[in-house]
Short mmCIF file of C-alpha atoms in Angstrom, two decimals:
data_model
loop_
_atom_site.label_atom_id
_atom_site.label_comp_id
_atom_site.label_asym_id
_atom_site.label_seq_id
_atom_site.Cartn_x
_atom_site.Cartn_y
_atom_site.Cartn_z
CA MET A 1 0.00 0.00 0.00
CA VAL A 2 1.54 3.30 -1.12
CA HIS A 3 -0.11 6.73 -0.95
CA LEU A 4 0.76 10.34 -0.23
CA PHE A 5 1.05 11.15 3.44
CA ASP A 6 -0.81 14.26 4.57
CA SER A 7 1.87 15.94 6.66
CA SER A 8 -0.34 19.02 7.13
CA ALA A 9 -2.59 16.95 9.41
CA LEU A 10 0.23 16.35 11.87
CA LYS A 11 -0.06 17.99 15.30
CA THR A 12 3.74 18.17 15.33
CA PRO A 13 5.41 18.98 11.98
CA LEU A 14 8.27 16.90 10.66
CA PRO A 15 11.70 18.31 11.51
CA SER A 16 13.32 20.20 8.67
CA VAL A 17 16.26 17.76 8.72
CA VAL A 18 13.96 15.06 7.31
CA GLY A 19 13.20 16.99 4.16
CA GLU A 20 16.81 18.14 3.81
CA LEU A 21 18.10 14.57 3.93
CA GLY A 22 15.52 13.40 1.42
CA GLU A 23 16.62 16.04 -1.07
CA LEU A 24 20.31 15.27 -0.52
CA PHE A 25 19.85 11.57 -1.29
CA ARG A 26 17.54 12.25 -4.24
CA ASP A 27 20.05 14.65 -5.77
CA ALA A 28 22.78 12.02 -5.30
CA GLY A 29 20.65 9.43 -7.13
CA PHE A 30 19.64 7.32 -4.11
CA GLU A 31 16.38 6.39 -2.40
CA LEU A 32 15.74 7.43 1.21
CA ALA A 33 12.82 6.75 3.56
CA LEU A 34 11.99 7.58 7.15
CA VAL A 35 11.21 4.21 8.66
CA GLY A 36 10.04 2.28 11.74
CA GLY A 37 9.34 3.94 15.08
CA PRO A 38 9.52 7.54 13.81
CA VAL A 39 6.80 6.81 11.21
CA ARG A 40 4.68 5.00 13.79
CA ASP A 41 5.06 8.00 16.09
CA LEU A 42 3.67 10.31 13.40
CA PHE A 43 0.36 8.47 13.73
CA LEU A 44 0.56 8.97 17.50
CA GLY A 45 1.08 12.71 17.19
CA ARG A 46 4.69 12.89 18.28
CA VAL A 47 8.17 13.28 16.79
CA SER A 48 11.15 11.50 18.34
CA PRO A 49 14.57 13.16 18.70
CA ASP A 50 15.97 9.89 17.27
CA LEU A 51 15.27 9.49 13.55
CA ASP A 52 15.79 6.25 11.60
CA PHE A 53 16.14 6.14 7.81
CA THR A 54 16.73 3.39 5.29
CA THR A 55 18.27 3.67 1.81
CA ASN A 56 19.56 1.70 -1.15
CA ALA A 57 22.89 3.52 -0.73
CA ARG A 58 25.77 1.48 0.70
CA PRO A 59 27.69 2.76 3.77
CA ASP A 60 30.43 4.47 1.70
CA ASP A 61 27.77 6.22 -0.38
CA ILE A 62 25.88 7.31 2.76
CA ILE A 63 29.03 8.92 4.16
CA ALA A 64 29.72 10.67 0.88
CA VAL A 65 26.23 12.20 0.93
CA ILE A 66 26.09 13.35 4.55
CA ARG A 67 29.73 14.15 5.33
CA ARG A 68 29.44 17.89 4.82
CA TRP A 69 25.79 18.17 5.86
CA CYS A 70 25.77 16.70 9.36
CA ASP A 71 27.35 18.12 12.50
CA THR A 72 29.24 14.88 13.15
CA TYR A 73 28.99 11.23 12.13
CA TRP A 74 30.26 7.84 13.29
CA GLU A 75 30.72 4.39 11.76
CA ILE A 76 30.21 2.09 14.76
CA GLY A 77 27.41 0.16 12.98
CA ARG A 78 29.06 0.13 9.59
CA ALA A 79 29.34 -3.67 9.49
CA PHE A 80 25.53 -3.80 9.73
CA GLY A 81 25.09 -1.10 7.12
CA THR A 82 24.38 1.69 9.62
CA ILE A 83 25.95 5.14 9.71
CA GLY A 84 25.08 7.34 12.68
CA MET A 85 25.16 11.12 12.81
CA ARG A 86 23.95 14.18 14.65
CA LYS A 87 22.34 17.22 13.09
CA ALA A 88 20.58 20.20 14.72
CA GLY A 89 20.06 18.27 17.97
CA TYR A 90 18.67 15.13 16.30
CA GLN A 91 20.37 11.75 16.49
CA ILE A 92 20.05 10.07 13.11
CA GLU A 93 20.79 6.58 11.82
CA ILE A 94 20.75 5.71 8.13
CA THR A 95 20.87 2.00 7.28
CA THR A 96 21.23 0.27 3.93
CA TYR A 97 18.25 -1.88 2.93
CA ARG A 98 18.65 -5.23 4.65
CA ALA A 99 17.79 -8.81 3.79
CA ASP A 100 19.04 -10.65 6.86
CA ALA A 101 19.53 -14.37 7.25
CA TYR A 102 19.47 -15.66 10.84
CA ASP A 103 21.18 -18.63 12.42
CA PRO A 104 18.39 -20.32 14.45
CA ASP A 105 20.81 -20.80 17.37
CA SER A 106 22.04 -17.22 17.42
CA ARG A 107 20.60 -13.75 17.83
CA LYS A 108 23.16 -12.27 15.43
CA PRO A 109 22.05 -12.03 11.79
CA ALA A 110 24.26 -12.71 8.81
CA VAL A 111 24.05 -9.30 7.17
CA ALA A 112 23.02 -9.14 3.53
CA PHE A 113 22.22 -5.83 1.87
CA GLY A 114 19.03 -5.54 -0.15
CA ASP A 115 17.82 -3.36 -2.99
CA LYS A 116 14.11 -2.91 -2.27
CA LEU A 117 12.37 -0.95 0.46
CA GLU A 118 9.52 -3.49 0.65
CA ASP A 119 11.97 -6.34 1.33
CA ASP A 120 13.55 -4.29 4.12
CA LEU A 121 10.14 -3.64 5.68
CA PHE A 122 9.25 -7.34 5.61
CA ARG A 123 12.17 -8.19 7.94
CA ARG A 124 11.01 -5.74 10.64
CA ASP A 125 9.44 -6.86 13.91
CA PHE A 126 5.82 -5.64 13.76
CA THR A 127 3.53 -4.18 11.12
CA MET A 128 3.28 -0.87 12.99
CA ASN A 129 7.06 -0.60 12.64
CA ALA A 130 7.06 -1.79 9.02
CA MET A 131 5.88 1.51 7.57
CA ALA A 132 8.08 3.97 5.71
CA LEU A 133 7.79 7.50 4.37
CA ARG A 134 9.59 7.94 1.06
CA LEU A 135 11.51 11.18 0.86
CA PRO A 136 11.22 13.81 -0.31
CA SER A 137 7.96 12.75 -2.06
CA MET A 138 6.20 11.98 1.27
CA GLU A 139 4.75 8.69 0.00
CA LEU A 140 3.62 6.38 2.80
CA VAL A 141 4.68 2.79 2.15
CA ASP A 142 2.60 0.42 4.29
CA PRO A 143 2.55 -3.02 2.62
CA PHE A 144 1.46 -4.93 5.73
CA GLY A 145 -1.31 -2.73 7.12
CA GLY A 146 0.66 -1.19 9.97
CA ALA A 147 -1.46 1.97 10.11
CA LYS A 148 -4.65 -0.11 10.37
CA ASP A 149 -3.16 -2.29 13.12
CA LEU A 150 -1.96 0.75 15.02
CA GLN A 151 -5.43 2.29 14.86
CA ALA A 152 -6.91 -1.00 16.06
CA GLY A 153 -4.34 -1.23 18.88
CA LEU A 154 -3.02 -4.57 17.67
CA VAL A 155 0.51 -6.00 17.51
CA ARG A 156 0.99 -8.16 14.42
CA THR A 157 4.06 -9.33 12.49
CA PRO A 158 4.63 -8.71 8.76
CA GLY A 159 5.07 -12.44 8.15
CA ALA A 160 4.38 -15.54 10.21
CA PRO A 161 4.98 -14.80 13.92
CA SER A 162 6.87 -18.06 14.36
CA THR A 163 9.34 -17.04 11.66
CA SER A 164 9.74 -13.56 13.10
CA PHE A 165 10.35 -14.85 16.65
CA SER A 166 12.67 -17.59 15.43
CA ASP A 167 14.74 -14.96 13.64
CA ASP A 168 14.89 -12.76 16.74
CA PRO A 169 13.39 -14.13 19.99
CA LEU A 170 13.79 -10.76 21.69
CA ARG A 171 10.81 -9.62 19.59
CA MET A 172 8.56 -11.59 21.95
CA MET A 173 9.61 -9.38 24.84
CA ARG A 174 9.28 -6.36 22.59
CA ALA A 175 5.64 -7.30 21.98
CA ALA A 176 5.09 -7.20 25.75
CA ARG A 177 6.93 -3.88 25.90
CA PHE A 178 4.59 -2.46 23.26
CA ALA A 179 1.61 -3.67 25.29
CA SER A 180 2.98 -1.51 28.10
CA ALA A 181 4.24 1.51 26.17
CA LEU A 182 1.40 1.86 23.65
CA GLU A 183 -1.39 0.13 25.60
CA VAL A 184 -2.12 -2.24 22.72
CA ASP A 185 -3.00 -5.94 22.51
CA VAL A 186 -1.18 -8.70 20.65
CA ALA A 187 -2.98 -10.54 17.87
CA PRO A 188 -4.09 -14.10 18.79
CA GLU A 189 -1.60 -15.70 16.41
CA VAL A 190 1.20 -13.60 17.90
CA PHE A 191 0.27 -14.66 21.43
CA GLU A 192 0.17 -18.35 20.42
CA ALA A 193 3.62 -18.07 18.86
CA MET A 194 4.93 -16.43 22.03
CA LYS A 195 3.59 -19.35 24.09
CA ASP A 196 5.04 -21.96 21.73
CA MET A 197 8.45 -20.31 21.45
CA ALA A 198 8.94 -18.77 24.91
CA GLY A 199 11.94 -20.98 25.60
CA ARG A 200 13.90 -19.41 22.76
CA ILE A 201 14.30 -16.24 24.80
CA THR A 202 17.13 -18.05 26.62
CA ILE A 203 19.48 -17.53 23.66
CA ILE A 204 19.25 -13.76 24.14
CA SER A 205 21.86 -12.06 26.30
CA ALA A 206 20.86 -10.98 29.80
CA GLU A 207 21.76 -7.40 28.98
CA ARG A 208 19.33 -7.21 26.04
CA VAL A 209 16.55 -8.83 28.06
CA ARG A 210 17.22 -6.33 30.85
CA ASP A 211 16.98 -3.38 28.49
CA GLU A 212 13.61 -4.54 27.14
CA LEU A 213 12.37 -5.15 30.68
CA VAL A 214 13.32 -1.64 31.78
CA LYS A 215 11.44 -0.14 28.83
CA LEU A 216 8.43 -2.32 29.65
CA ILE A 217 8.40 -1.34 33.32
CA ASN A 218 8.72 2.34 32.40
CA GLY A 219 5.81 2.22 29.96
CA LYS A 220 2.32 3.63 30.38
CA ALA A 221 0.80 0.32 31.50
CA PRO A 222 3.59 -1.96 32.78
CA TRP A 223 1.08 -4.29 34.45
CA ALA A 224 -0.26 -5.18 30.98
CA GLY A 225 3.21 -6.00 29.69
CA ILE A 226 4.06 -8.10 32.75
CA ASP A 227 0.78 -9.98 32.46
CA LEU A 228 1.59 -10.82 28.85
CA LEU A 229 5.02 -12.12 29.89
CA VAL A 230 3.43 -14.33 32.53
CA GLU A 231 0.52 -15.61 30.44
CA SER A 232 2.79 -16.41 27.48
CA GLY A 233 5.33 -18.26 29.62
CA LEU A 234 8.17 -15.83 28.89
CA ALA A 235 8.30 -14.80 32.54
CA GLU A 236 9.24 -18.37 33.46
CA HIS A 237 12.58 -17.64 31.81
CA VAL A 238 13.14 -13.96 32.59
CA LEU A 239 11.15 -13.31 35.82
CA PRO A 240 10.25 -16.72 37.29
CA GLU A 241 9.70 -15.18 40.73
CA VAL A 242 6.76 -13.21 39.34
CA SER A 243 5.26 -16.26 37.63
CA ALA A 244 5.45 -18.12 40.94
CA LEU A 245 3.17 -15.52 42.54
CA LYS A 246 0.30 -16.69 40.37
CA LEU A 247 0.05 -19.83 42.46
CA GLU A 248 -0.13 -18.13 45.83
CA ILE A 249 -3.43 -17.21 47.49
CA ASP A 250 -3.37 -13.79 49.14
CA GLU A 251 -3.74 -14.20 52.89
CA HIS A 252 -6.35 -11.46 53.11
CA HIS A 253 -8.36 -12.83 50.17
CA ARG A 254 -8.44 -9.35 48.68
CA HIS A 255 -7.57 -10.80 45.28
CA LYS A 256 -7.67 -14.28 43.83
CA ASP A 257 -3.89 -14.51 44.30
CA VAL A 258 -0.77 -12.60 45.27
CA TYR A 259 0.07 -12.17 41.60
CA GLN A 260 -3.01 -10.03 40.97
CA HIS A 261 -2.27 -8.09 44.15
CA SER A 262 1.26 -7.38 42.88
CA LEU A 263 -0.05 -6.08 39.55
CA THR A 264 -2.42 -3.80 41.45
CA VAL A 265 0.42 -2.50 43.62
CA LEU A 266 2.44 -1.83 40.46
CA ARG A 267 -0.46 0.07 38.92
CA GLN A 268 -0.95 2.12 42.09
CA ALA A 269 2.76 2.85 42.39
CA CYS A 270 2.70 4.37 38.89
CA GLY A 271 -0.10 6.65 40.09
CA HIS A 272 1.94 7.75 43.10
CA GLU A 273 4.88 9.05 41.05
CA THR A 274 5.28 12.77 41.43
CA GLY A 275 6.16 13.86 37.92
CA PRO A 276 9.36 15.20 36.32
CA ASP A 277 10.06 17.77 39.04
CA GLY A 278 8.94 15.80 42.10
CA ASP A 279 10.67 13.56 44.62
CA VAL A 280 9.95 10.43 42.56
CA PRO A 281 10.00 11.45 38.88
CA ALA A 282 7.85 9.49 36.45
CA PRO A 283 8.58 6.96 35.21
CA ASP A 284 10.65 5.64 38.11
CA PHE A 285 12.01 2.15 37.46
CA VAL A 286 13.20 1.60 41.04
CA LEU A 287 9.78 2.26 42.57
CA ARG A 288 7.89 0.36 39.88
CA PHE A 289 10.10 -2.73 39.93
CA ALA A 290 10.07 -2.82 43.73
CA ALA A 291 6.26 -2.68 43.59
CA LEU A 292 6.21 -5.65 41.22
CA MET A 293 8.73 -7.68 43.23
CA HIS A 294 7.71 -6.73 46.78
CA ASP A 295 5.96 -10.05 47.53
CA VAL A 296 8.19 -12.50 45.62
CA GLY A 297 9.31 -13.95 48.94
CA LYS A 298 5.84 -15.30 49.70
CA PRO A 299 6.02 -18.63 47.83
CA ALA A 300 9.10 -19.67 49.83
CA THR A 301 7.69 -18.55 53.19
CA ARG A 302 4.06 -19.66 52.97
CA ARG A 303 2.84 -21.52 56.05
CA PHE A 304 -0.60 -22.88 56.83
CA GLU A 305 -1.42 -22.08 60.46
CA PRO A 306 -3.51 -24.34 62.77
CA ASN A 307 -6.36 -21.81 62.77
CA GLY A 308 -6.66 -22.08 58.99
CA SER A 309 -4.93 -18.83 58.14
CA VAL A 310 -1.89 -18.48 55.90
CA SER A 311 1.28 -16.69 57.00
CA PHE A 312 4.32 -15.44 55.09
CA LEU A 313 6.75 -14.76 57.91
CA HIS A 314 9.89 -12.86 56.83
CA HIS A 315 8.80 -12.79 53.18
CA ASP A 316 10.17 -9.26 52.99
CA ALA A 317 13.73 -10.37 53.81
CA VAL A 318 13.51 -13.44 51.58
CA GLY A 319 12.00 -11.39 48.77
CA SER A 320 14.80 -8.85 49.00
CA LYS A 321 17.39 -11.58 48.46
CA LEU A 322 15.44 -13.13 45.58
CA THR A 323 15.07 -9.72 43.95
CA ALA A 324 18.78 -8.98 44.21
CA LYS A 325 19.65 -12.40 42.79
CA ARG A 326 17.33 -11.96 39.80
CA MET A 327 18.59 -8.46 39.08
CA LYS A 328 22.20 -9.66 39.21
CA ALA A 329 21.33 -12.39 36.71
CA LEU A 330 19.88 -9.68 34.45
CA ARG A 331 23.10 -7.65 34.78
CA PHE A 332 21.63 -4.62 36.51
CA ASP A 333 24.10 -2.18 38.02
CA ASN A 334 24.83 -2.46 41.73
CA ASP A 335 23.17 0.81 42.73
CA THR A 336 19.87 -0.15 41.12
CA ILE A 337 20.00 -3.64 42.64
CA LYS A 338 20.63 -2.21 46.12
CA ALA A 339 17.83 0.34 45.81
CA VAL A 340 15.15 -2.08 44.60
CA SER A 341 16.06 -4.91 46.99
CA ARG A 342 16.20 -2.46 49.92
CA LEU A 343 12.68 -1.24 49.18
CA VAL A 344 11.45 -4.84 49.04
CA GLU A 345 13.13 -5.48 52.40
CA LEU A 346 11.54 -2.41 54.01
CA HIS A 347 8.03 -2.59 52.53
CA MET A 348 6.51 -4.27 55.64
CA ARG A 349 8.21 -2.03 58.19
CA PHE A 350 5.27 0.35 58.53
CA TYR A 351 2.61 -2.24 59.42
CA GLY A 352 1.71 -2.16 63.09
CA TYR A 353 2.39 1.55 63.41
CA GLY A 354 -1.32 2.41 63.45
CA ASP A 355 -2.07 -0.08 66.24
CA ALA A 356 0.93 0.19 68.53
CA GLY A 357 2.35 3.57 67.65
CA TRP A 358 6.06 4.27 67.44
CA THR A 359 8.48 6.08 69.69
CA ASP A 360 10.53 8.91 68.23
CA SER A 361 13.41 6.44 68.22
CA ALA A 362 11.47 4.06 65.94
CA VAL A 363 10.59 6.89 63.58
CA ARG A 364 14.25 7.90 63.39
CA ARG A 365 15.24 4.32 62.58
CA TYR A 366 12.60 4.12 59.85
CA VAL A 367 13.97 7.25 58.19
CA ASN A 368 17.60 6.25 58.68
CA ASP A 369 17.06 2.75 57.29
CA ALA A 370 15.28 4.14 54.23
CA GLY A 371 17.91 6.82 53.65
CA GLU A 372 17.58 8.38 50.20
CA LEU A 373 14.83 5.86 49.37
CA LEU A 374 12.41 7.39 51.89
CA GLN A 375 10.15 9.07 49.33
CA ARG A 376 9.96 5.89 47.30
CA LEU A 377 9.24 3.89 50.46
CA HIS A 378 6.37 6.26 51.27
CA ARG A 379 4.85 5.59 47.87
CA LEU A 380 5.48 1.85 47.87
CA THR A 381 3.87 1.48 51.30
CA ARG A 382 0.79 3.43 50.25
CA SER A 383 0.58 1.46 46.98
CA ASP A 384 0.62 -1.81 48.94
CA VAL A 385 -2.80 -1.06 50.42
CA THR A 386 -5.21 -2.87 48.09
CA THR A 387 -7.88 -3.93 50.54
CA ARG A 388 -11.50 -3.53 49.46
CA ASN A 389 -12.45 -2.88 53.08
CA ARG A 390 -12.97 0.88 53.07
CA ARG A 391 -12.56 1.29 56.83
CA LYS A 392 -9.32 -0.64 56.86
CA ALA A 393 -7.98 1.35 53.91
CA GLU A 394 -8.89 4.63 55.60
CA ARG A 395 -7.30 3.50 58.88
CA LEU A 396 -4.02 2.59 57.14
CA ALA A 397 -4.02 5.84 55.17
CA PHE A 398 -4.61 7.85 58.34
CA ALA A 399 -1.81 6.00 60.14
CA TYR A 400 0.63 6.68 57.33
CA ASP A 401 -0.42 10.32 57.16
CA ASP A 402 0.38 10.50 60.86
CA LEU A 403 3.77 8.83 60.36
CA GLU A 404 4.73 11.24 57.58
CA ALA A 405 3.66 14.18 59.76
CA ARG A 406 5.87 12.93 62.61
CA ILE A 407 8.78 12.45 60.23
CA ALA A 408 8.36 16.02 59.02
CA ALA A 409 8.15 17.38 62.57
CA LEU A 410 11.25 15.50 63.71
CA ALA A 411 13.10 16.48 60.56
CA GLU A 412 12.59 20.14 61.37
CA GLN A 413 14.17 19.58 64.76
CA GLU A 414 16.95 17.17 63.88
CA GLU A 415 17.82 17.12 60.16
CA LEU A 416 16.43 13.61 60.22
CA ALA A 417 17.28 12.67 56.68
CA ALA A 418 21.01 12.67 57.46
CA ILE A 419 21.27 11.28 60.97
CA ARG A 420 24.83 10.90 62.19
CA PRO A 421 26.33 10.37 65.64
CA ASP A 422 27.03 13.50 67.63
CA LEU A 423 30.76 12.83 67.26
CA ASP A 424 32.54 11.82 64.06
CA GLY A 425 35.40 9.37 63.70
CA GLU A 426 38.14 11.98 64.07
CA GLN A 427 36.62 13.29 67.28
CA ILE A 428 36.20 9.77 68.67
CA MET A 429 39.87 8.99 68.07
CA ALA A 430 40.95 12.30 69.59
CA LEU A 431 38.83 11.90 72.73
CA LEU A 432 39.91 8.29 73.32
CA GLY A 433 43.49 8.68 72.14
CA ILE A 434 43.23 5.73 69.76
CA ARG A 435 44.19 5.09 66.16
CA PRO A 436 41.95 4.04 63.24
CA GLY A 437 40.65 0.50 63.60
CA PRO A 438 37.64 -1.67 64.51
CA VAL A 439 37.22 0.03 67.89
CA VAL A 440 36.45 3.34 66.20
CA GLY A 441 33.68 1.64 64.22
CA ARG A 442 32.21 0.14 67.39
CA ALA A 443 32.27 3.49 69.13
CA TYR A 444 30.65 5.15 66.14
CA ARG A 445 27.84 2.58 66.09
CA TYR A 446 27.30 3.00 69.82
CA LEU A 447 26.91 6.75 69.45
CA LEU A 448 24.59 6.26 66.46
CA GLU A 449 22.37 4.00 68.58
CA GLU A 450 22.29 6.63 71.30
CA ARG A 451 21.43 9.27 68.72
CA MET A 452 18.58 7.13 67.38
CA GLU A 453 17.21 6.35 70.79
CA ASN A 454 17.43 9.72 72.46
CA GLY A 455 17.88 12.31 69.75
CA PRO A 456 20.72 14.84 69.44
CA VAL A 457 22.82 15.91 72.44
CA SER A 458 25.55 18.50 72.96
CA HIS A 459 29.18 17.80 72.22
CA ALA A 460 29.99 17.62 75.94
CA GLU A 461 27.17 15.16 76.59
CA ALA A 462 28.26 12.99 73.67
CA ALA A 463 31.85 13.03 74.94
CA ALA A 464 30.67 11.93 78.40
CA LEU A 465 28.64 9.07 76.88
CA LEU A 466 31.65 7.99 74.84
CA ARG A 467 33.98 7.96 77.84
CA ALA A 468 31.49 5.94 79.89
CA TRP A 469 31.21 3.42 77.07
CA TRP A 470 35.00 3.32 76.68
CA LYS A 471 35.52 2.37 80.33
CA GLU A 472 33.53 -0.82 79.70
CA GLN A 473 35.64 -1.89 76.72
CA PRO A 474 38.58 -4.31 77.18
CA GLU A 475 40.76 -2.18 74.89
CA SER A 476 40.56 0.76 77.30
CA ARG A 477 42.82 -1.04 79.75
CA GLU A 478 45.49 -1.47 77.08
CA ALA A 479 45.37 2.08 75.66
CA PRO A 480 47.33 5.05 77.08
CA ALA A 481 45.33 7.60 79.01
CA ALA A 482 43.18 9.62 76.66
CA GLY A 483 44.07 13.27 76.52
CA GLY A 484 41.47 14.32 74.01
CA GLU A 485 39.67 16.90 76.13
CA GLN A 486 41.49 19.79 74.51
CA SER A 487 41.51 18.41 70.98
CA GLY A 488 37.87 17.30 70.92
CA GLU A 489 35.60 19.42 73.05
CA GLY A 490 36.72 22.78 71.78
CA GLU A 491 35.95 22.04 68.15
CA GLY A 492 32.73 21.26 66.33
CA SER A 493 30.57 22.00 69.37
CA LYS A 494 26.91 21.31 68.83
#
């Protein structure tokens, strides 16, 4: 299907660089077309800063055409026929028409250049990405009905889904990512192929799976993408801990199982993000993934009690370890692993506050343990309330409102977000007359506990506490008499 594209109907006009490139290639005797995601985005009323083009020109010819036009260019993808460049703030890739042949046991294609735009479009993942805009004539080339599928909200493949997924198994995860990002459904034949071929995802590198998963979680409706992974069987290979939740009955019977509860928590966590300028910018992968994984420790900790109830004792700690292990397998960076697993570990800490109340010491510990994750922990804890019992929901919300108010009040008094002992390591060593070593760490922890329990004290009071503690330590009998009164108490007084 080829027809003129009405660019005047676009809410956002095409960047001028698109037309300029089209004219450059036409004048040089080559074809050029805007292709894939950028064309799909035109139908969605948006223009991406990353523009993809395809051409019958070979890499050397591409460079000859754009060398003097672009701001800079690079040849990293040259072996695959791709030349990258930057122009007027846009990142651009131009790729020679492809006709790939895949090894069924490898993700890497044997590159073969093609001569026809339609053949290049046939090798693409989904029909909505297999559309092109010929330049500079503005002819829309849509041989597989991508525009119709996009309007219908349907993910289909240009050819047989089994062939497409055999060529590149990562496309199965990409289908789930599209379900999240574009809020679309997969065609029945696509879903069946995903179920039949789910095991082939294991030939894809962990890093590529991770990247697709991050995009899925950060989409508009990540719960839809996760559900597609689980229902198709792909999650058994990439997130088996989430699939396992489908078998577990929620102890409060609020949902048919813990899996549905987790999807609800994920959905609610997305709604609790504070936007681009807030404490938890949207989309926030750390919060969202913690919401999905927060109960993955339940299958391993489920116990049937004599009274007929079900318990999941310590599922938070177990879930934190399982989450960290899965994220390591997916090659996440250490900071992200620590943040997500810490939120999973802390997500139950609040419960019981509304009934028993907390001392100021307990509030300080809550804030200190959360550290820079406090705002995310607030939102995760609120998202975890999915009860249909209105009174219970209101009681929990009121209790958390009260906790946040107490945190704010204490923070005004004590700079709660950065709690430290009243003496630092240098002052401890000076007061006790000792050198760096394990004893300094023990003293520091003792003073931190005192700070948590009783709040801030003056420098003199902290020094007195430290000396009293030091008298009880066996090392004090071996150390020379401390002469730190002059070096410690006169400086840094609080």
